Coordinates of C-alpha atoms in Angstrom, one line a residue:
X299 CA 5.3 -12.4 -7.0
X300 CA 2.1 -11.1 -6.2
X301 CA -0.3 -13.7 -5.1
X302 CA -4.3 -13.1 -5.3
X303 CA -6.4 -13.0 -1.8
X304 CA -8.7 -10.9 -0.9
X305 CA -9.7 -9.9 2.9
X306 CA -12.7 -8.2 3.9
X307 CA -12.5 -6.3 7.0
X308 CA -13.4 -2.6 8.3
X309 CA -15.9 -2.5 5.4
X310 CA -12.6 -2.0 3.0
X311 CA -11.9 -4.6 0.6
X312 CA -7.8 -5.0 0.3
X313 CA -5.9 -7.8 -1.8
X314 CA -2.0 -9.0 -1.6
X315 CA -0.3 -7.0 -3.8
X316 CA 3.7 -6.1 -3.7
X317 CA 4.5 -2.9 -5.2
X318 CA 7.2 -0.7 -5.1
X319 CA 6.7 2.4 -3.0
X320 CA 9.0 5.2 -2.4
X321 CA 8.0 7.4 0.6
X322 CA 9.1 11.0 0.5
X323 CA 10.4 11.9 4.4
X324 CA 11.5 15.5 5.4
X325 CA 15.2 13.0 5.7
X326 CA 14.9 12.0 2.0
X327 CA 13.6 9.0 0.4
X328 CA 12.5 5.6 1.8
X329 CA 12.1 2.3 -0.6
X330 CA 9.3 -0.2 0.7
X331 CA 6.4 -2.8 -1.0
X332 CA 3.6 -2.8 -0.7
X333 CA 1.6 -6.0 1.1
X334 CA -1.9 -5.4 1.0
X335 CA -3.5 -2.6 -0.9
X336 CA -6.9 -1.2 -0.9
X337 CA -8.5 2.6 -2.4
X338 CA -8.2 3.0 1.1
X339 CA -4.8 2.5 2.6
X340 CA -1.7 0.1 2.3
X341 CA 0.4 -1.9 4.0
X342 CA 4.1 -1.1 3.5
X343 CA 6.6 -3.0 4.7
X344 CA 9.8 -1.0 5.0
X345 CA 13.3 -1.1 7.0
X346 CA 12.5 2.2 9.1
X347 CA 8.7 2.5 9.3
X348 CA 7.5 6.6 10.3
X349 CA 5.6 6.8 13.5
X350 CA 2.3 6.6 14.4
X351 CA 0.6 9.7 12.9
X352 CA 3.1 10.7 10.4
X353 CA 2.0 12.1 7.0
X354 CA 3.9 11.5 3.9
X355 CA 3.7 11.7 0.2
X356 CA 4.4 8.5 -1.3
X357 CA 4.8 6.7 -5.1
X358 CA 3.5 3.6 -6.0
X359 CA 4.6 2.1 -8.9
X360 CA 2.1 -0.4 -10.6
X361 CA 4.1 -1.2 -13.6
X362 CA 6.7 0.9 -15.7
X363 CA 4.2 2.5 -17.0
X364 CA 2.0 3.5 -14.2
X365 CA 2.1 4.9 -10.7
X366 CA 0.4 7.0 -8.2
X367 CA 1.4 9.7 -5.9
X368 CA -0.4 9.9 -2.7
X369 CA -0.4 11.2 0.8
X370 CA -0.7 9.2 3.7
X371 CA -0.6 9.0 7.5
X372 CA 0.2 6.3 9.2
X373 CA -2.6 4.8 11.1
X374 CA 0.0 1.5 12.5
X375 CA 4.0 1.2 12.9
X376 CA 5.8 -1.5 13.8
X377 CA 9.1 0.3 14.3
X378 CA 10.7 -1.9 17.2
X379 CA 8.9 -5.1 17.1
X380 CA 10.2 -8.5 15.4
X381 CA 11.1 -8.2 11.8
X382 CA 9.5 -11.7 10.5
X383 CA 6.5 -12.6 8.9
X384 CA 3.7 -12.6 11.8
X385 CA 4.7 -9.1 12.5
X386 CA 6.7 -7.4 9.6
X387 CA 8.7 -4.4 9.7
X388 CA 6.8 -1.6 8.0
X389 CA 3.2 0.8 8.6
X390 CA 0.0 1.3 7.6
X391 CA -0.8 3.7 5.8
X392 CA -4.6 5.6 5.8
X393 CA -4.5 8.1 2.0
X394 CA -5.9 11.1 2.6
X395 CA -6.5 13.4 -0.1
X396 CA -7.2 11.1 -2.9
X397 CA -9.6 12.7 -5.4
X398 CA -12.5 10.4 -6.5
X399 CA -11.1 10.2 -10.0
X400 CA -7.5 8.9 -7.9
X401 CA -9.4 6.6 -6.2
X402 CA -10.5 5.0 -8.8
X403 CA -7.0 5.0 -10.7
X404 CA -5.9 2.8 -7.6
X405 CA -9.0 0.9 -8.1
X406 CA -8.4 0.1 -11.9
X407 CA -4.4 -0.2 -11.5
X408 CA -4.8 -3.0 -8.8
X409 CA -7.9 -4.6 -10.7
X410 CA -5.8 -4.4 -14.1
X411 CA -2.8 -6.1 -12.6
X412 CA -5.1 -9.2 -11.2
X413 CA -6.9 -9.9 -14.5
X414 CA -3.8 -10.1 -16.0
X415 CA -3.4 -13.3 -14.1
X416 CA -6.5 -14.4 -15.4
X417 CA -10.4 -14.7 -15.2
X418 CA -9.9 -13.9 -11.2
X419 CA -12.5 -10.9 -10.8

């Protein structure tokens, strides 16, 4: 259930948001969520996040009808830490190469999903 809350910080404005994400590793494919999104990264909380400085493709999937493919590195990586909800399993990931028009995709797709919820923007 996504829940709405929005956090300013780093001049980026990111909202709770779970969404499936599949990460495509040179080893295959990784399933995560999505916790926080923004047009500038995610966080994705996964079973076996990559390390610091990894680049990956990855899907998101807003609904059944849309997703987004995008590359990201990991900027954060809690690989070995607790697995609980002050420090969850899972990365950080910074996109890099998202075209303007993407961008805004992400923008609209998380902005879509919200006012579904109601008058919250």
């Amino acid at each position: 259930m996504n829940t709405f809350k929005i956090k300013r910080g780093h001049q980026n404005l990111k909202v709770d948001a779970k969404y499936p994400v599949v990460v495509l590793t040179a080893d295959g494919q990784m399933k995560g969520e999505t916790r926080q999104i923004s047009t500038q990264q995610a966080f994705v909380r996964c079973k076996d996040p990559l390390r610091l400085y990894d680049v990956a493709s990855m899907s998101i999937r807003f609904s059944e009808k849309e997703s987004l493919l995008a590359e990201g590195e990991v900027i954060w990586s809690n690989r070995y830490g607790p697995d609980d909800e002050i420090t969850p399993r899972g990365m950080v990931v910074r996109f890099t190469r998202l075209s303007p028009r993407e961008r805004k995709r992400l923008h609209d797709a998380i902005v879509k999903q919200y006012k579904k919820k109601g008058d919250l923007w």
